[in-house]
Coordinates of C-alpha atoms and ligand atoms in Angstrom, one line a residue:
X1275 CA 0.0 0.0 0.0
X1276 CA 1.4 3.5 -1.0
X1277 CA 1.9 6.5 1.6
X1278 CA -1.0 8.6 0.3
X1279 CA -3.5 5.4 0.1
X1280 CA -2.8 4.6 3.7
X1281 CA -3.7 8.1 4.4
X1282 CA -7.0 8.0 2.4
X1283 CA -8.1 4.5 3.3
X1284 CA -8.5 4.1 7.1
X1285 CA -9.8 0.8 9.1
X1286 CA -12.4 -0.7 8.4
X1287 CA -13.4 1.6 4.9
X1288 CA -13.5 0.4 1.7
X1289 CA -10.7 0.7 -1.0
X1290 CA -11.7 3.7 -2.9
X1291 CA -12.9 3.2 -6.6
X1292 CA -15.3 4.6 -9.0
X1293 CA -17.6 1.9 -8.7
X1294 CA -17.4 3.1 -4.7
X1295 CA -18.4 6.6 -5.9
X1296 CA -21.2 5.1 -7.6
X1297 CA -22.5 3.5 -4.5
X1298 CA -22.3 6.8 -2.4
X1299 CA -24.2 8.2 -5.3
X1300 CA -26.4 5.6 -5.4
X1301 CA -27.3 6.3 -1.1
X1302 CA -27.1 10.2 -1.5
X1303 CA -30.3 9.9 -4.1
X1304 CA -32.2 7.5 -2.1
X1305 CA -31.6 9.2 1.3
X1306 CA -29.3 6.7 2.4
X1307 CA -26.3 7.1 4.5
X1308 CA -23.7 4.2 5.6
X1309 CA -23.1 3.7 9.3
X1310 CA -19.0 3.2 8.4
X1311 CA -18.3 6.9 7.3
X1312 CA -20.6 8.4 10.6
X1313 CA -19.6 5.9 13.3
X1314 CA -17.0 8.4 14.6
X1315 CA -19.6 10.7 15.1
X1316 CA -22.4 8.5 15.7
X1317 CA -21.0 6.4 18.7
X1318 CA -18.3 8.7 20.4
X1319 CA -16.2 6.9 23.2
X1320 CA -18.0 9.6 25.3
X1321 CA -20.5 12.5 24.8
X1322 CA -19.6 14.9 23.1
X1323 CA -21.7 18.0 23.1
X1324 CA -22.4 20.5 20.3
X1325 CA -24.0 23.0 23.1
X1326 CA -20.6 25.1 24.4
X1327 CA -20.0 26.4 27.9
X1328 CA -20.6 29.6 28.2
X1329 CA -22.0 32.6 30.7
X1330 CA -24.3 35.1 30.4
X1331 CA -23.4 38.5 32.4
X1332 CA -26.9 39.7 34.2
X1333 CA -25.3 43.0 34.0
X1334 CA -25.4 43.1 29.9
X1335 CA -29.2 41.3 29.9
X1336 CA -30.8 43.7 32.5
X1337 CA -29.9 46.9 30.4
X1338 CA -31.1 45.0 26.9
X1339 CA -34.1 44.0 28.5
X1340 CA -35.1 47.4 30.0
X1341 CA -34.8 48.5 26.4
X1342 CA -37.2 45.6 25.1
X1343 CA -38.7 47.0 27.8
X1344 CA -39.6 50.3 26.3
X1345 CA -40.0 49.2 22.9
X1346 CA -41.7 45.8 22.8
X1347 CA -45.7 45.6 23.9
X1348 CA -46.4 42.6 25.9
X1349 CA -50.0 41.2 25.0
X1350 CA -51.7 38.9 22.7
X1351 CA -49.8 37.2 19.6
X1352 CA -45.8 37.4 21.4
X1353 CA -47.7 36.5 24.1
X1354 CA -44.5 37.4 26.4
X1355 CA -40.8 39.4 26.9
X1356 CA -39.1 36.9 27.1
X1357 CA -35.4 37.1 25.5
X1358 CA -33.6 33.7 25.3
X1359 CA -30.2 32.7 25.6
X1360 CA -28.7 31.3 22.5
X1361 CA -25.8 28.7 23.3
X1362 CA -23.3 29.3 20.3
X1363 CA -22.6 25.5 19.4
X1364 CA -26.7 25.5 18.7
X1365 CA -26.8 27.6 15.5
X1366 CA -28.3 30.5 16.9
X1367 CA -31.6 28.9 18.1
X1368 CA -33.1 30.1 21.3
X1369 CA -31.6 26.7 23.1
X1370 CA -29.4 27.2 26.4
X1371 CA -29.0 23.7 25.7
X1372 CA -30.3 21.0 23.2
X1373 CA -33.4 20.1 26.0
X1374 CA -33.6 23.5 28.2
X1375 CA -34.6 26.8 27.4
X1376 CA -33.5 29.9 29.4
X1377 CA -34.8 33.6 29.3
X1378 CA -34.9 36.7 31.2
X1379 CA -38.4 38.1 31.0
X1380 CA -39.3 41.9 31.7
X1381 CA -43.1 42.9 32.7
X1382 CA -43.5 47.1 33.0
X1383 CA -44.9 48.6 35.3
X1384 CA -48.6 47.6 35.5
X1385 CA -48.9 45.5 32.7
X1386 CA -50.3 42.2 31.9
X1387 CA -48.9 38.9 30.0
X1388 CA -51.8 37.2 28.4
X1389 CA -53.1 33.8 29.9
X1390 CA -51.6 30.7 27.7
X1391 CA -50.9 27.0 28.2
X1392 CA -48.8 24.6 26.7
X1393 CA -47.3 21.4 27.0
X1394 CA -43.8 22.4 27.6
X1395 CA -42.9 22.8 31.1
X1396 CA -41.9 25.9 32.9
X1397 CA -40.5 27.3 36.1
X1398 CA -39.8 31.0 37.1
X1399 CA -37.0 32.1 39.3
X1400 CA -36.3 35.6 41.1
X1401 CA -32.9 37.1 41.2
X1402 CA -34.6 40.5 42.1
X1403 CA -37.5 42.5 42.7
X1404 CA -41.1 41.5 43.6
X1405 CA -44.4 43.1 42.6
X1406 CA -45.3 40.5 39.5
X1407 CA -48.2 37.7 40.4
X1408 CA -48.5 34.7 38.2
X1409 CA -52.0 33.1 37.9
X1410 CA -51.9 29.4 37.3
X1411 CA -54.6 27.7 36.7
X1412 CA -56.4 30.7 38.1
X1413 CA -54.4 30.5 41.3
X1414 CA -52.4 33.8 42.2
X1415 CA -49.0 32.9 43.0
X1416 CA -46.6 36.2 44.3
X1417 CA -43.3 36.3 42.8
X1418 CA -40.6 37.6 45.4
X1419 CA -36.8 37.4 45.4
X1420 CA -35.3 34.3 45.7
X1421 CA -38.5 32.1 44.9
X1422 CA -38.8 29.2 42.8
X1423 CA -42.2 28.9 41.1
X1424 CA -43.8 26.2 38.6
X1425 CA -45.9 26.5 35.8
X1426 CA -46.4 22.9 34.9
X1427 CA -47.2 21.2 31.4
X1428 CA -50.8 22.2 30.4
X1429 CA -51.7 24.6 33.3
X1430 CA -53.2 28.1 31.7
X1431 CA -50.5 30.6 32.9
X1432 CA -50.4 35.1 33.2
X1433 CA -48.6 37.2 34.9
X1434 CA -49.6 40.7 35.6
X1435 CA -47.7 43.8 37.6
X1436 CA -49.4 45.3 40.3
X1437 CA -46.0 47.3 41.1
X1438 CA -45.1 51.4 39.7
X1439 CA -41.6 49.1 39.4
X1440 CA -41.1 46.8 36.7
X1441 CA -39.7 43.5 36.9
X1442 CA -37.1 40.8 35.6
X1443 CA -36.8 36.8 36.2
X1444 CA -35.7 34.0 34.8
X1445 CA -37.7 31.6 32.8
X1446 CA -37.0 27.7 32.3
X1447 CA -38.9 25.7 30.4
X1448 CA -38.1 22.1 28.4
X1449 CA -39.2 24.0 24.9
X1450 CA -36.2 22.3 22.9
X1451 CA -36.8 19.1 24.1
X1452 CA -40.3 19.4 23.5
X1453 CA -39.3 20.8 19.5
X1454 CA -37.2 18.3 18.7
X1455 CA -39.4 15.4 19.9
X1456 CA -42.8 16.9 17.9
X1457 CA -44.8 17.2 21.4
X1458 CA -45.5 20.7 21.3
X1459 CA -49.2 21.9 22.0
X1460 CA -50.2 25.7 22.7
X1461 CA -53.6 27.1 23.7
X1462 CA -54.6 30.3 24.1
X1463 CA -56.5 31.2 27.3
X1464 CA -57.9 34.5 28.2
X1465 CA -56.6 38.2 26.4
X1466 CA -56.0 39.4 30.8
X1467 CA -55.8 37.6 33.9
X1468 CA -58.4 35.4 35.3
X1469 CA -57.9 36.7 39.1
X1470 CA -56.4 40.0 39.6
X1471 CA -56.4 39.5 43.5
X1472 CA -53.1 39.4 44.7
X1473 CA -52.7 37.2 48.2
X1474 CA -49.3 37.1 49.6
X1475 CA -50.0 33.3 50.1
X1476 CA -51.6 30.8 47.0
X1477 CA -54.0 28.6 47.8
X1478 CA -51.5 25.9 46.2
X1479 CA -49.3 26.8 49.3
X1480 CA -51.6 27.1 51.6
X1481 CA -52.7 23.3 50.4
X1482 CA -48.9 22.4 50.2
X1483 CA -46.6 23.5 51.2
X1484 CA -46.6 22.6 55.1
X1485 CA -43.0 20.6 55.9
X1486 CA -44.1 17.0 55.9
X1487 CA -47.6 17.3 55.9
X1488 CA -50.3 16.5 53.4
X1489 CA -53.5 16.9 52.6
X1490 CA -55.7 13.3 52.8
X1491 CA -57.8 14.9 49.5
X1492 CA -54.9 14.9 47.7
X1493 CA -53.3 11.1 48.2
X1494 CA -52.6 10.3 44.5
X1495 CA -49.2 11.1 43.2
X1496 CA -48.8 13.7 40.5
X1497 CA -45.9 14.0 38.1
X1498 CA -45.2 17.7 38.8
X1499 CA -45.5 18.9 41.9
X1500 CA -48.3 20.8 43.2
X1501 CA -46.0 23.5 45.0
X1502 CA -46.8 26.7 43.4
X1503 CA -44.1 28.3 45.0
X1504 CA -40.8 27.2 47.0
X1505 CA -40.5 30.6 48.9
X1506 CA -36.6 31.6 49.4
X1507 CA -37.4 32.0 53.7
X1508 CA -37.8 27.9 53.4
X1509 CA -34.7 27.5 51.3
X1510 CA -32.6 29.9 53.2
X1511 CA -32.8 28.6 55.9
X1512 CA -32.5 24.8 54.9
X1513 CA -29.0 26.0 53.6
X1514 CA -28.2 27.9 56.4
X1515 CA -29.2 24.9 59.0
X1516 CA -26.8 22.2 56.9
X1517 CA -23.5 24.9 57.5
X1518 CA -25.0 25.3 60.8
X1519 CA -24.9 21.3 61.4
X1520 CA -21.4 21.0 59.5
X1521 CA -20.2 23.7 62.3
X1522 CA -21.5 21.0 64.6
X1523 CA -19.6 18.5 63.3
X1524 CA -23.2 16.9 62.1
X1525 CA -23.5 15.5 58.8
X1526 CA -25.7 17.4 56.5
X1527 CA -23.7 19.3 53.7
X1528 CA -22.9 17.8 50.4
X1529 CA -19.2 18.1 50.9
X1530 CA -17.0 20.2 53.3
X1531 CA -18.4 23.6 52.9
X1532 CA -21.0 22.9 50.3
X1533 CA -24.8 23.7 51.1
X1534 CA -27.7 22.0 48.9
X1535 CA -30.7 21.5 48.4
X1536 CA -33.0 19.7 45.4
X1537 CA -36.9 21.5 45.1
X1538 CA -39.1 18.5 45.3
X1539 CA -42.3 17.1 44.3
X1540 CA -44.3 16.1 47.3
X1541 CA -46.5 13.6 46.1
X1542 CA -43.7 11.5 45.0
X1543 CA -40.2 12.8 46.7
X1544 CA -38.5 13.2 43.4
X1545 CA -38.1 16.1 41.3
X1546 CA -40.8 18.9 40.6
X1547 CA -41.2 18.3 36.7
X1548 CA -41.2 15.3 34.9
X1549 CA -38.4 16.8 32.9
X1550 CA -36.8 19.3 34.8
X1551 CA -34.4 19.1 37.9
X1552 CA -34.2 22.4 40.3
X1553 CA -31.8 23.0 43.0
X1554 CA -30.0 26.0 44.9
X1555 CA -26.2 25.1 46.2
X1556 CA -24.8 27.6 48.8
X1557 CA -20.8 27.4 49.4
X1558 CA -19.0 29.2 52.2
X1559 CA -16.6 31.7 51.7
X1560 CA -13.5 30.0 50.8
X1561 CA -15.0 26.8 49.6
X1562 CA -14.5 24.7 46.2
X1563 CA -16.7 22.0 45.1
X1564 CA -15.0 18.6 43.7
X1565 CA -15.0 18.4 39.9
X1566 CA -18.2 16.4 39.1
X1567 CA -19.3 15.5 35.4
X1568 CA -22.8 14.4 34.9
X1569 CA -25.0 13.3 31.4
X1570 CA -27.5 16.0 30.6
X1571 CA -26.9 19.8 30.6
X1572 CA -27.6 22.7 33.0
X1573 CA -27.8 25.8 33.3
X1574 CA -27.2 28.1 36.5
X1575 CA -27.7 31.7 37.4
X1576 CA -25.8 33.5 40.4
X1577 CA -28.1 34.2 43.3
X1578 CA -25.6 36.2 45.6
X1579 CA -21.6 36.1 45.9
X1580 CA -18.7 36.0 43.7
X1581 CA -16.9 33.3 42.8
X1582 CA -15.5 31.4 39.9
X1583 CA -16.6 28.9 37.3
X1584 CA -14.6 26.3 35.5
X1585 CA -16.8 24.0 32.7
X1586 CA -14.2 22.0 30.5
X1587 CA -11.3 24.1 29.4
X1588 CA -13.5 27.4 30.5
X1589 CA -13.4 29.6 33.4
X1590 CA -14.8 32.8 34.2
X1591 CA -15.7 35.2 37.2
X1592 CA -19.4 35.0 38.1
X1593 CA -21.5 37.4 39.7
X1594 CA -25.3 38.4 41.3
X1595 CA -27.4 37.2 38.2
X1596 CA -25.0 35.9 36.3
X1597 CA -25.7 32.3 34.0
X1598 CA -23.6 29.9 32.7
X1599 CA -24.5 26.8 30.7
X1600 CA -22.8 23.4 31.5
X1601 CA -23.4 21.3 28.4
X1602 CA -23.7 17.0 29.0
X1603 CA -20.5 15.4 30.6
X1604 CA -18.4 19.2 31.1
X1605 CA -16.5 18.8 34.1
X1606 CA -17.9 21.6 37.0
X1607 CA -15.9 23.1 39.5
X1608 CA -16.8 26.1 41.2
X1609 CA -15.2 28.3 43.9
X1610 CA -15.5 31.5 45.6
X1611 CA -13.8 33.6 48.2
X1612 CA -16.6 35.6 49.8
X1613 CA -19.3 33.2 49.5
X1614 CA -21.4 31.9 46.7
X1615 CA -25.0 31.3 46.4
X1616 CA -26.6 29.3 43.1
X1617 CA -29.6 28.4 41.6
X1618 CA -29.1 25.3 39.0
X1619 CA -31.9 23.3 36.8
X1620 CA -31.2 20.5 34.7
X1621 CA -32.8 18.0 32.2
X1622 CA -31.3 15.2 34.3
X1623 CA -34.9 13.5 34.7
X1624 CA -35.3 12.3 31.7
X1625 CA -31.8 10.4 31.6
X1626 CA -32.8 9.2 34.8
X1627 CA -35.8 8.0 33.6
X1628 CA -34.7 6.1 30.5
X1629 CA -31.8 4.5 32.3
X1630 CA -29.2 6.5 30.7
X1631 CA -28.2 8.7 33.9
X1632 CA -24.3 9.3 34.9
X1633 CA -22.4 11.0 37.0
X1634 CA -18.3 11.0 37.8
X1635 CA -17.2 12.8 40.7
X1636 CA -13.5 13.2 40.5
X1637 CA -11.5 12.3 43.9
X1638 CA -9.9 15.7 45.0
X1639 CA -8.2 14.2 47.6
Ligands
1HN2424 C1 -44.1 31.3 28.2 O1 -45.4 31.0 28.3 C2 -43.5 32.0 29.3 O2 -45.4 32.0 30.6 C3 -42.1 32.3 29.2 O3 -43.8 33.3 31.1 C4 -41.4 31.9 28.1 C5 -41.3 30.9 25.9 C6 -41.9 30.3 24.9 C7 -43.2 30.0 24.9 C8 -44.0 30.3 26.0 C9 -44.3 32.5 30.4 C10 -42.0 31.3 27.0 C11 -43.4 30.9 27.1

């Protein structure tokens, strides 16, 4: 064999020939393709990812949304102002990742995002501000800072301003996953909101969301949870109580200063959407996490603290509101010296579901 045919002729191809050319002429026409040119790509040794880590400054999206703010009505038809974040390995689709969408939404002052539903799932969380109630399912549900709040598949959904402020969050819903599997349904619901009362507590939570206790109406399990709400006083303070414990010398943290806690659906213990995963880590000033690698991707925003971020070869400074995107199988590590406190979601459920769940945490010791 000569030099240059050892080059083109790897293992396992054929010996190139125009009756070869004929048969790859012969596939492209029928919409055929051979496994032996694609296996490379088909069956890497590991995944490999076209999403990219990358981070999203809260400092550049506020300002940009403000503007959509003045210039963009919110009502019927774009139903909501809601600006996604486009991971640059996804060809500029509004993907985060290939199953999770992420957005920072901006309601005015006073006004009103039309009621909807849809299949895809979706979950709000509050970096800042209050003021904004979101009716589901004709429940009023108050949005305040550091809350965690679901809008499961199918419920009708608005949220309406009762504030002279406006207000920003962040938006997660499964809306690529749900695209590239052909599941999508949408329905319009009414042009304003069903219940323009604005209780501090929803009658979801007041059904609920009582530590440990539940209603006997409500014995059957459901697949998202019926918390409207996780309030952050009830998170706070389970973080604050497991750095308490470690000071005790208890068990509790995840690892040497390393806070966390998973939102959960009550009705079954695991997590609150069939296809999302929620969870808020706090570390302690000083603190590192170990380097842990898991299939799926997730995305994260800054709740308070500084700190830094390493995802594969990548690592930035991250700040209040800041998100960063860790596509399937990157290795995480994250630091800070003054204290760091996160909110994460994942699509981890459904590889946990269909059996095809890992996770590697490297030995830092
Ligand atoms: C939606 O209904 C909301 O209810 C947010 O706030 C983002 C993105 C696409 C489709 C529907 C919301 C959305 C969305």
């Amino acid at each position: 064999m000569t030099e240059q045919k050892a080059t083109e002729q790897k293992a396992g191809q054929p010996e190139p020939s125009p009756q070869l050319d004929e048969l790859y002429r012969g596939f492209e026409k029928e919409l055929l393709v051979p496994l032996w040119t694609e296996i490379g790509d088909l069956m890497p040794t590991q995944p490999n990812p076209a999403a990219q880590p990358h981070v999203w400054r809260w400092d550049n999206l506020l300002p940009l949304a403000e503007s959509a703010g003045r210039l963009v009505p919110v009502g019927r038809g774009g139903e909501r102002r809601a600006i996604a974040l486009a991971n640059p390995g996804l060809g500029g689709a509004p993907y985060a990742t290939p199953t999770l969408w992420a957005a920072i939404q901006y309601l005015g002052p006073r006004e009103v995002a039309p009621e909807h539903r849809h299949s895809q799932n979706a979950f709000r969380f509050v970096v800042e501000g209050e003021g904004v109630w979101t009716v589901v399912n004709g429940d009023p549900v108050a949005m305040r800072r550091g809350d965690f709040l679901l809008t499961p598949g199918w419920h009708f959904h608005g949220h309406h301003n009762t504030a002279d402020r406006p207000m920003a969050w962040l938006d997660g819903l499964d809306i690529p996953f749900v695209h590239h599997t052909g599941s999508a349904f949408f329905e319009l619901g009414p042009d304003e909101v069903t219940d323009r009362s604005t209780p501090p507590k929803s009658r979801s939570e007041r059904l609920w969301a009582h530590p440990g206790l539940r209603p006997l109406s409500a014995l059957d399990s459901t697949q998202s949870s019926p918390i409207a709400a996780y309030r952050w006083e009830h998170t706070d303070a389970a973080l604050t109580d497991q750095l308490a414990l470690e000071d005790e010398g208890a068990p509790g943290v995840l690892e040497p200063g390393h806070a966390a806690i998973r939102y959960t659906n009550p009705t079954t213990g695991g997590d609150v959407l069939p296809t999302i995963r929620a969870e808020f880590h706090r570390l302690r000033p000083g603190a590192a996490t170990a380097t842990r690698r898991e299939v799926g991707s997730a995305v994260w925003q800054v709740f308070t603290g500084q700190g830094t971020v390493r995802v594969g070869e990548r690592e930035w400074p991250v700040e209040r509101g800041d998100l960063f995107v860790v596509p399937s199988w990157q290795p995480l590590t994250l630091s800070t010296g003054g204290g760091l406190d996160l909110f994460r979601f994942s699509d981890t459920p459904i590889f946990e579901r269909l059996g095809q769940g890992r996770v590697h945490v490297e030995d830092h010791s």
